[in-house]
Short mmCIF file of C-alpha atoms in Angstrom, two decimals:
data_model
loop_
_atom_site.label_atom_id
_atom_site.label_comp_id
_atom_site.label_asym_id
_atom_site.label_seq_id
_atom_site.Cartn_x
_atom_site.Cartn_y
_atom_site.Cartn_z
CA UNK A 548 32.19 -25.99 -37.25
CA UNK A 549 34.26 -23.48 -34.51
CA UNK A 550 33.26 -23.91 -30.91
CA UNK A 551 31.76 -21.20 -29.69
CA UNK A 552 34.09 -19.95 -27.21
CA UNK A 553 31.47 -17.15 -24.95
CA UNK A 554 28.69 -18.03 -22.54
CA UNK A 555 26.35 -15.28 -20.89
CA UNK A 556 24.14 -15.72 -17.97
CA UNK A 557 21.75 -13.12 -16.32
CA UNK A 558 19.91 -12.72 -13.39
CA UNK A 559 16.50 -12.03 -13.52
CA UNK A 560 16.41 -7.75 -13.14
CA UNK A 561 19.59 -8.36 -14.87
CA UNK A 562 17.62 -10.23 -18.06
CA UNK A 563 14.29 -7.39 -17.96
CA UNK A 564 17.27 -4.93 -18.43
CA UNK A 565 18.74 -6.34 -21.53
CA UNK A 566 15.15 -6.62 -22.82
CA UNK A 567 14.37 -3.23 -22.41
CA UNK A 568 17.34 -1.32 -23.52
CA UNK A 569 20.14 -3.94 -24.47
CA UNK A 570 23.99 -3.66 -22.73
CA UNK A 571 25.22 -0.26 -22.65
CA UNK A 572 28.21 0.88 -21.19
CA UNK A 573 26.81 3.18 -19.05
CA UNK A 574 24.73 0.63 -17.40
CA UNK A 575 27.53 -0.45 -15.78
CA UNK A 576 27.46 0.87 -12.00
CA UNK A 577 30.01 -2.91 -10.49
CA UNK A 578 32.74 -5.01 -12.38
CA UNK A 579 33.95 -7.97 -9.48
CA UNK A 580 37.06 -10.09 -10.29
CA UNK A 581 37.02 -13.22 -8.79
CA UNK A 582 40.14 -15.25 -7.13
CA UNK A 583 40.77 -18.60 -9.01
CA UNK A 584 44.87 -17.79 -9.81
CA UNK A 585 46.03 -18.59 -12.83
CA UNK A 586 42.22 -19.13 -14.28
CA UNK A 587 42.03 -15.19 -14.10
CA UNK A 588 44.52 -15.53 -17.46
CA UNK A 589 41.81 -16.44 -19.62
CA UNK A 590 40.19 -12.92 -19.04
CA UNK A 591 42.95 -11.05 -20.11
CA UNK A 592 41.36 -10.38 -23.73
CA UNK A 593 38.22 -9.72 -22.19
CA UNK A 594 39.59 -7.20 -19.44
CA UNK A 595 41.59 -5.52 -22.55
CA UNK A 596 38.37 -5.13 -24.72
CA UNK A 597 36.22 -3.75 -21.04
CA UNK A 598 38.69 -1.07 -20.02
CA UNK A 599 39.95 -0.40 -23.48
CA UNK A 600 36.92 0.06 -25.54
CA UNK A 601 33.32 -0.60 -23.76
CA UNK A 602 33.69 1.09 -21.07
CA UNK A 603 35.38 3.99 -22.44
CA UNK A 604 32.93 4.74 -24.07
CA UNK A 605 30.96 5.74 -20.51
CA UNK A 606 31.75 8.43 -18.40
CA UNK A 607 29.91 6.82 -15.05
CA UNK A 608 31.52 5.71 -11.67
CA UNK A 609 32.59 2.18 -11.71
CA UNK A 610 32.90 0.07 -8.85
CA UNK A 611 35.80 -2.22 -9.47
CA UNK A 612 35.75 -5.19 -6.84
CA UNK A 613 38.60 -7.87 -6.41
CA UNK A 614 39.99 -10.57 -4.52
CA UNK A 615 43.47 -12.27 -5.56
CA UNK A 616 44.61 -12.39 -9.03
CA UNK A 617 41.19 -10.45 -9.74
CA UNK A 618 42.04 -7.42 -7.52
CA UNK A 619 45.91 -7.70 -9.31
CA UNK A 620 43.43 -7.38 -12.43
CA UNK A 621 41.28 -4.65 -11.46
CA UNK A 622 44.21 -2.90 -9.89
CA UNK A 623 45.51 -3.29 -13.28
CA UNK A 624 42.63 -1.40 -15.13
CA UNK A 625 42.95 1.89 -13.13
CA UNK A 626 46.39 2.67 -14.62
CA UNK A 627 46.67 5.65 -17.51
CA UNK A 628 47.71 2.54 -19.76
CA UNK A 629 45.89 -0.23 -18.72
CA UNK A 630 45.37 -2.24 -21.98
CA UNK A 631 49.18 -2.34 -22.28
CA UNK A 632 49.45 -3.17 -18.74
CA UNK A 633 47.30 -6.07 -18.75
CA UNK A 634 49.79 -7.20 -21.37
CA UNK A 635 52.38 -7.01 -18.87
CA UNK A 636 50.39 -8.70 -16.05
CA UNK A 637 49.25 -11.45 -18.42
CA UNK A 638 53.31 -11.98 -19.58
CA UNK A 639 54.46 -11.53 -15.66
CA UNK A 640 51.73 -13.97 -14.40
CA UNK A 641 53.04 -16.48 -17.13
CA UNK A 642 56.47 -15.94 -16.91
CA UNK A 643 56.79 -16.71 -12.79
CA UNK A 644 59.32 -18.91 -11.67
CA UNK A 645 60.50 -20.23 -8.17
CA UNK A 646 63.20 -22.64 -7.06
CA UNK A 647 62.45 -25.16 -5.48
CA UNK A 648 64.31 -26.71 -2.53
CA UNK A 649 65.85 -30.20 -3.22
CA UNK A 650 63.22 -33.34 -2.17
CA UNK A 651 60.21 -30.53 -2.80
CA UNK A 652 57.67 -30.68 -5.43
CA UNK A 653 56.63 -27.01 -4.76
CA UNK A 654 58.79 -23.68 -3.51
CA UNK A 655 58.56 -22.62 -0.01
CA UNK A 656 55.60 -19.77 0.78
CA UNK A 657 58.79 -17.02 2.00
CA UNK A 658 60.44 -17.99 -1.47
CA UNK A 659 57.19 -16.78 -2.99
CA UNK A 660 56.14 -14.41 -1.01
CA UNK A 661 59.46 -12.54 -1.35
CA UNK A 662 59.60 -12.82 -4.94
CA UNK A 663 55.98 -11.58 -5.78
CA UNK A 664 56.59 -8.70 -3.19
CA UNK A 665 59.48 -8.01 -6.01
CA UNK A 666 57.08 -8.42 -8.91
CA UNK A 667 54.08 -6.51 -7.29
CA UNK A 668 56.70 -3.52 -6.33
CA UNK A 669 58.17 -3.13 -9.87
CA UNK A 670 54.66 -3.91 -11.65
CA UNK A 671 53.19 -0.82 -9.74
CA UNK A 672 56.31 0.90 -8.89
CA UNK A 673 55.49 4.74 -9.07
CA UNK A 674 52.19 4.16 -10.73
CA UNK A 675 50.48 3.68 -7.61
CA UNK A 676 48.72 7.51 -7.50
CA UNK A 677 46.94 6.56 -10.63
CA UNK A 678 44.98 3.67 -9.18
CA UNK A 679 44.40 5.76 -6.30
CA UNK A 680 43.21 8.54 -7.87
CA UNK A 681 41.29 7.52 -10.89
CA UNK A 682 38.70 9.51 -12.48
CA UNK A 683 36.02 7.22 -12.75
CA UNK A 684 37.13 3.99 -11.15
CA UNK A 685 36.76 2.67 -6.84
CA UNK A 686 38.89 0.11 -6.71
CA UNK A 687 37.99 -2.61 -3.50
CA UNK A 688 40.53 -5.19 -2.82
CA UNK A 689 39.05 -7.67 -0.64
CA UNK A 690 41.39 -9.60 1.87
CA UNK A 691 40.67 -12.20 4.93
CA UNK A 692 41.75 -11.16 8.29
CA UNK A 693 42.35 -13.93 10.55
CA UNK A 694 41.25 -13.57 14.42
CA UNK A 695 41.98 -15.75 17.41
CA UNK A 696 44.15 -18.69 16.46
CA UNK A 697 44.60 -17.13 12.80
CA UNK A 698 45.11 -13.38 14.28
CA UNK A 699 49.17 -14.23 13.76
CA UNK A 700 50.63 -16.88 11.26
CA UNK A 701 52.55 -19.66 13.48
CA UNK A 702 53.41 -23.17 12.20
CA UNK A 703 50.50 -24.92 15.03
CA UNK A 704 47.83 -22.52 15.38
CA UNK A 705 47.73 -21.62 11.80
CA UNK A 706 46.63 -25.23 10.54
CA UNK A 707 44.58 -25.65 13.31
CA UNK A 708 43.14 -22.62 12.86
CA UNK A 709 42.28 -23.35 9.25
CA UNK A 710 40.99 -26.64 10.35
CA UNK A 711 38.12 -24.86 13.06
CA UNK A 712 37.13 -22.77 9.98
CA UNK A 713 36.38 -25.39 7.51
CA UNK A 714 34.17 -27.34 9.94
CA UNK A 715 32.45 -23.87 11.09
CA UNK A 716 32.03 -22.74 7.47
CA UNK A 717 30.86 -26.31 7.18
CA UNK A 718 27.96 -25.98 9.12
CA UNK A 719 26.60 -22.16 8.72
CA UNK A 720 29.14 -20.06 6.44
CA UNK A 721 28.47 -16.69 8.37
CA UNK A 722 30.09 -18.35 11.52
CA UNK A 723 33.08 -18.24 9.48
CA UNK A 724 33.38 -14.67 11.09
CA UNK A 725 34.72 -15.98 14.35
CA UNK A 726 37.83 -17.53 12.20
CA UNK A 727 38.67 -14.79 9.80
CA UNK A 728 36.76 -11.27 8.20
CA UNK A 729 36.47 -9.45 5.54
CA UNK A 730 38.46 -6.46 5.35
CA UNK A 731 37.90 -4.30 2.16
CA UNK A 732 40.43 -1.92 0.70
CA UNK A 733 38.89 1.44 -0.75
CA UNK A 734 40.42 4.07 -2.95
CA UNK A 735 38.55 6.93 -2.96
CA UNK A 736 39.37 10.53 -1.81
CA UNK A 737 40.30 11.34 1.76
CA UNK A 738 37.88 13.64 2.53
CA UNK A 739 35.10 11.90 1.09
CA UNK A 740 33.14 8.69 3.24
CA UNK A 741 33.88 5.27 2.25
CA UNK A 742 31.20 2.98 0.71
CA UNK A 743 31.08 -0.44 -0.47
CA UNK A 744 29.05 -1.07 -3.68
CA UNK A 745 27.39 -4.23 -1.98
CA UNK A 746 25.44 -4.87 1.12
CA UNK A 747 27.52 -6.60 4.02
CA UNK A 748 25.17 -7.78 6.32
CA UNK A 749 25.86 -11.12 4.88
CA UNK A 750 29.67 -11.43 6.82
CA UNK A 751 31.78 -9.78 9.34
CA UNK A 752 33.38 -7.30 7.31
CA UNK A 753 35.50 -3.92 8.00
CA UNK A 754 36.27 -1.08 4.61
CA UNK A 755 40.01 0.69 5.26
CA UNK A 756 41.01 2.99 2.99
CA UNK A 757 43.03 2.74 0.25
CA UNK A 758 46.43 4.70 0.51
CA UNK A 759 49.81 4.63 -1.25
CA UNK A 760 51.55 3.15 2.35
CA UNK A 761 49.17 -0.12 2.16
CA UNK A 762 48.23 -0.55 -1.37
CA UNK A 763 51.07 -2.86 -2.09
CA UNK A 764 50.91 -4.73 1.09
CA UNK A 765 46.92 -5.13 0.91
CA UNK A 766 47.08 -6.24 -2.76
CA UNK A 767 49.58 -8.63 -1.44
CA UNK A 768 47.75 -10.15 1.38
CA UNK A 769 44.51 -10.54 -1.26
CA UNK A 770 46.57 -12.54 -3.48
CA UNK A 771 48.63 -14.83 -0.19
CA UNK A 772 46.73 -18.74 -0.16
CA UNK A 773 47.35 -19.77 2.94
CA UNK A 774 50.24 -22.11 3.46
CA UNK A 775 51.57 -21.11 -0.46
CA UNK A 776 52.54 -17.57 0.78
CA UNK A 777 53.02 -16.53 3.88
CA UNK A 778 50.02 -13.98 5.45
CA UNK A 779 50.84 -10.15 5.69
CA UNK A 780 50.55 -9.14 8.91
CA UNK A 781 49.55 -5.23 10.29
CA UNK A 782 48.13 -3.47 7.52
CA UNK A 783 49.27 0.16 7.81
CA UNK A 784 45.89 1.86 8.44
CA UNK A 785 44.03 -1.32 9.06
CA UNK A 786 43.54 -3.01 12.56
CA UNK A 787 46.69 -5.44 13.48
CA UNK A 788 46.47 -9.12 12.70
CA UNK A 789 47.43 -11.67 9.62
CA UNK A 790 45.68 -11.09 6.48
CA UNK A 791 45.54 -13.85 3.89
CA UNK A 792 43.77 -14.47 0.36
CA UNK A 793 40.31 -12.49 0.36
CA UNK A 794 39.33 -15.43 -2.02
CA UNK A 795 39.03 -17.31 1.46
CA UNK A 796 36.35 -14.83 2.37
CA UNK A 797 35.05 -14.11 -0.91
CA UNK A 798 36.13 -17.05 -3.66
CA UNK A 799 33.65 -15.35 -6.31
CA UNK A 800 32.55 -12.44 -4.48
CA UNK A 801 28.84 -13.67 -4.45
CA UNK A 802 27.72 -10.17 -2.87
CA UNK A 803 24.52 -9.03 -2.03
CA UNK A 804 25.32 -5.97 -5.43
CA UNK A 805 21.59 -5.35 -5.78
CA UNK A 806 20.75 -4.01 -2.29
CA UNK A 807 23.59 -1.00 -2.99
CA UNK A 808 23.31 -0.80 -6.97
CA UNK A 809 19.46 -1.61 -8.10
CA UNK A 810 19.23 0.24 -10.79
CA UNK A 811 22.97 -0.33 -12.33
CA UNK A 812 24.37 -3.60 -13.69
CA UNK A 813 27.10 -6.10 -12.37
CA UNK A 814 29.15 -7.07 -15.24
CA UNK A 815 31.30 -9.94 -14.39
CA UNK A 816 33.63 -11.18 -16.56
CA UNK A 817 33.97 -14.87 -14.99
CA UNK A 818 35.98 -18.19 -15.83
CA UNK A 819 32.62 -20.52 -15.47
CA UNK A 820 29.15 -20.06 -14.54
CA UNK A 821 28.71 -20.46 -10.45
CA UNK A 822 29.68 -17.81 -8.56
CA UNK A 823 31.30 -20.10 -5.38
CA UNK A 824 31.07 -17.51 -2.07
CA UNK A 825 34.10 -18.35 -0.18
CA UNK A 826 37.20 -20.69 -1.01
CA UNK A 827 36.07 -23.04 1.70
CA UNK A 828 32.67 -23.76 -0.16
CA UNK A 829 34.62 -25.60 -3.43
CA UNK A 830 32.91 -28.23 -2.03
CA UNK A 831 29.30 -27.73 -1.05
CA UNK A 832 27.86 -27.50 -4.44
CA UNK A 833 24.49 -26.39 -2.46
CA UNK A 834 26.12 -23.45 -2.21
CA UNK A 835 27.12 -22.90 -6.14
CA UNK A 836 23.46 -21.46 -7.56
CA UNK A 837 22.91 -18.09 -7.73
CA UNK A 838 20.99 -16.41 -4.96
CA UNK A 839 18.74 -12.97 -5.13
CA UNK A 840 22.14 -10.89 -4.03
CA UNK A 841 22.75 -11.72 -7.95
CA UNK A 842 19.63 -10.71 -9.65
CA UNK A 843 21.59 -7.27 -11.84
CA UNK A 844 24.27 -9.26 -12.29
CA UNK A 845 25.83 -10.37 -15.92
CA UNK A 846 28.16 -13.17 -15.89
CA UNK A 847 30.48 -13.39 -19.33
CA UNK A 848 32.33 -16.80 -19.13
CA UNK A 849 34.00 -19.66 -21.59
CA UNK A 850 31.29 -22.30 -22.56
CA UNK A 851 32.68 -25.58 -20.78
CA UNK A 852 32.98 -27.44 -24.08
CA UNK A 853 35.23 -24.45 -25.75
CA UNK A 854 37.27 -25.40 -21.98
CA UNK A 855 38.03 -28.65 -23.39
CA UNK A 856 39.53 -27.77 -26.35
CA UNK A 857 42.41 -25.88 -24.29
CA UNK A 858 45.66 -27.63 -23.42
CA UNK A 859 45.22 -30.49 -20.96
CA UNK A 860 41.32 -29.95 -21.54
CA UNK A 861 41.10 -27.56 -18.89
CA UNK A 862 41.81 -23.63 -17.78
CA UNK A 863 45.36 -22.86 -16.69
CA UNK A 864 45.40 -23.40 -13.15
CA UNK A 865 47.58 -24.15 -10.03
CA UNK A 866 47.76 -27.73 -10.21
CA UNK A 867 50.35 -26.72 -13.40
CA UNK A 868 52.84 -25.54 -11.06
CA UNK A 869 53.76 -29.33 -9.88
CA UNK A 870 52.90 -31.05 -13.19
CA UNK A 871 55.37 -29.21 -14.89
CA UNK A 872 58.00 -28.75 -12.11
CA UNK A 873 61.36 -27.29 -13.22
CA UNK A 874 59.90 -27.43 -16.73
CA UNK A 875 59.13 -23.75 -17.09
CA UNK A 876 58.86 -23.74 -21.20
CA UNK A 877 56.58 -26.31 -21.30
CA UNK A 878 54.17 -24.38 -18.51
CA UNK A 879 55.01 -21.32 -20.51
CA UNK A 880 54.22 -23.00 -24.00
CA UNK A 881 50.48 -24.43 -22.79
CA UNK A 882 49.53 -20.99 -20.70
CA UNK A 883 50.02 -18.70 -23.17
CA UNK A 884 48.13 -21.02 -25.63
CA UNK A 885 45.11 -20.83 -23.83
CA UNK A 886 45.41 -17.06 -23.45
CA UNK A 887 45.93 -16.77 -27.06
CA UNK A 888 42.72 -18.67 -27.71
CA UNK A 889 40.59 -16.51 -25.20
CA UNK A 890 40.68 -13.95 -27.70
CA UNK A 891 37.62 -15.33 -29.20
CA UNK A 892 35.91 -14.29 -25.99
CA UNK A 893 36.38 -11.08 -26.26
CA UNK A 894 35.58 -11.30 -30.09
CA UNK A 895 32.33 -13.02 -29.20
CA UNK A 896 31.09 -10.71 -26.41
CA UNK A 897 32.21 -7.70 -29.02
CA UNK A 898 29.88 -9.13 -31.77
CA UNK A 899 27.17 -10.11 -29.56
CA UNK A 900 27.25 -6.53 -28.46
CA UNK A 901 26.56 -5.36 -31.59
CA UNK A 902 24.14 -7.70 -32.37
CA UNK A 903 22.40 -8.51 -29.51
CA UNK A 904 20.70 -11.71 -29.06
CA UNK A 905 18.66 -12.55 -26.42
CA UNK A 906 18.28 -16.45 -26.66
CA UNK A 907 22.05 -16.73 -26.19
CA UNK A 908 21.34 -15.38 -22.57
CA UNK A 909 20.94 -17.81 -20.02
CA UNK A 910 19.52 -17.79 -16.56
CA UNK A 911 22.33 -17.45 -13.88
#
């Protein structure tokens, strides 16, 4: 018997909407990409069959929200060609290389930060307009702007910066505001007003808009871990400071959707059920469950058991960078088997969208 590759969760005005009239494209009012890094990979298939076929079929706004590899991903899907772009980003992504200094087990954060500056620029070069300016599509790249100690990278204050936020998120996560905010990144036109498509009374957070001078530099400083890339610092158009991962922020970008979007569904295309809010909570597992800011959401992620039956039993992820060192084929060789067995997500979610079935929906 084949493992079943797809799992779907709902929340509960999320679950009365399937009852009542199924998943239709033009449900669809929020898509969120979470940071994870080389976990986004396994959505390729399913980002190619979103943008390429369901939702073309819908002639609605979108609101397209990412942090790290998931705003490179939704970034991705506002190009004229996107299903052939995600191609590229999925054989880029792969691909990446560094050197790495003799005695070190990983490259230095300028190393990568120069190359992916290279890869970013040439991946978007003169395409940029078209993400800016699509039709249908608001694209939000979420980053983390560091204040006080973290307002400027520097070799002491930076750790110890890092350090006072893990033991503040620790205790009450929305104190995490006095270490580092939320700064969103919003296409839309210039004459029109920003808006977010979620609620943020939940965390200090500023919206900048979106321009062609600090696209590339904001998608950059979305996608920079702290301490594996080096921050970007003053945003053209954005107050002055460092600017790191927004996954710090926003790990899963467990927003509050339903105050802004009550009537419309989150679709989430995800690489496992919880929906973690910032990087620092990986490990307060209290923090993991779904909350009433996810009640329209729809959360289309590999069952954990079909996870086993990748290479090394697990989702490509960072940890693959050091256990295959200088051994770039072998990385190569595993990654791009586990993207070529994600098709059967998108295969799955396709045929359950035709034939709907409601007892393969599960509470989120």
């Amino acid at each position: 018997m084949v493992q079943r590759a797809l799992r779907l969760y709902a929340g509960p005005r999320a679950r009365r909407h399937l009852e009542q009239h199924g998943l239709r494209p033009q449900d669809v009012s929020v898509v969120p990409g979470a940071a994870g890094g080389p976990k986004g990979l396994i959505l390729g298939p399913l980002d190619r069959f979103l943008f390429g076929d369901f939702l073309a079929r819908s002639s609605q706004p979108v609101h397209l929200v990412g942090a790290s590899i998931g705003a490179w991903r939704l970034a991705t899907a506002c190009l004229d060609d996107a299903v052939a772009m995600f191609q590229r980003l999925e054989r880029d992504y792969i691909a990446q290389d560094y050197e790495l200094p003799p005695g070190r087990k990983t490259p230095t954060a300028r190393h990568v930060s120069e190359r992916f500056a290279e890869n970013l620029s040439a991946f978007y070069g003169g395409r940029v307009r078209q993400v800016l300016d699509h039709p249908r599509y608001r694209l939000h790249i979420v980053t983390s702007r560091g204040r006080h100690l973290l307002s400027r990278e520097h070799r002491v204050r930076t750790p110890l910066g890092y350090l006072g936020a893990y033991l503040t998120n620790g205790v009450y996560r929305p104190a995490l505001g006095a270490w580092l905010e939320r700064v969103v990144f919003s296409s839309g036109r210039a004459t029109e007003a920003l808006s977010l498509p979620f609620d943020d009374q939940d965390f200090r957070t500023r919206q900048v808009h979106l321009t062609e001078a600090n696209f590339q530099p904001a998608l950059q400083a979305s996608c920079s871990i702290p301490f594996v890339l080096q921050a970007i610092h003053d945003i053209p158009g954005a107050p002055p400071g460092a600017y790191w991962d927004g996954g710090i922020t926003d790990y899963h970008l467990h927003l509050n959707y339903s105050a802004r979007h009550p009537e419309g569904l989150v679709l989430y295309p995800h690489f496992q059920k919880a929906i973690v809010p910032g990087w620092l909570d990986k490990a307060w597992r209290w923090r993991h469950g779904a909350t009433p800011f996810l009640s329209n959401t729809i959360v289309v992620a590999p069952d954990p058991a079909w996870v086993r039956t990748l290479p090394n039993g697990k989702l490509p992820d960072r940890t693959d960078f050091p256990r295959y060192g200088t051994d770039l084929q072998a990385r190569v060789k595993v990654w791009t088997q586990a993207v070529s067995a994600s098709a059967q997500l998108a295969d799955e979610f396709g045929e359950w969208l035709r034939r709907p079935d409601l007892s393969q929906v599960e509470a989120l």
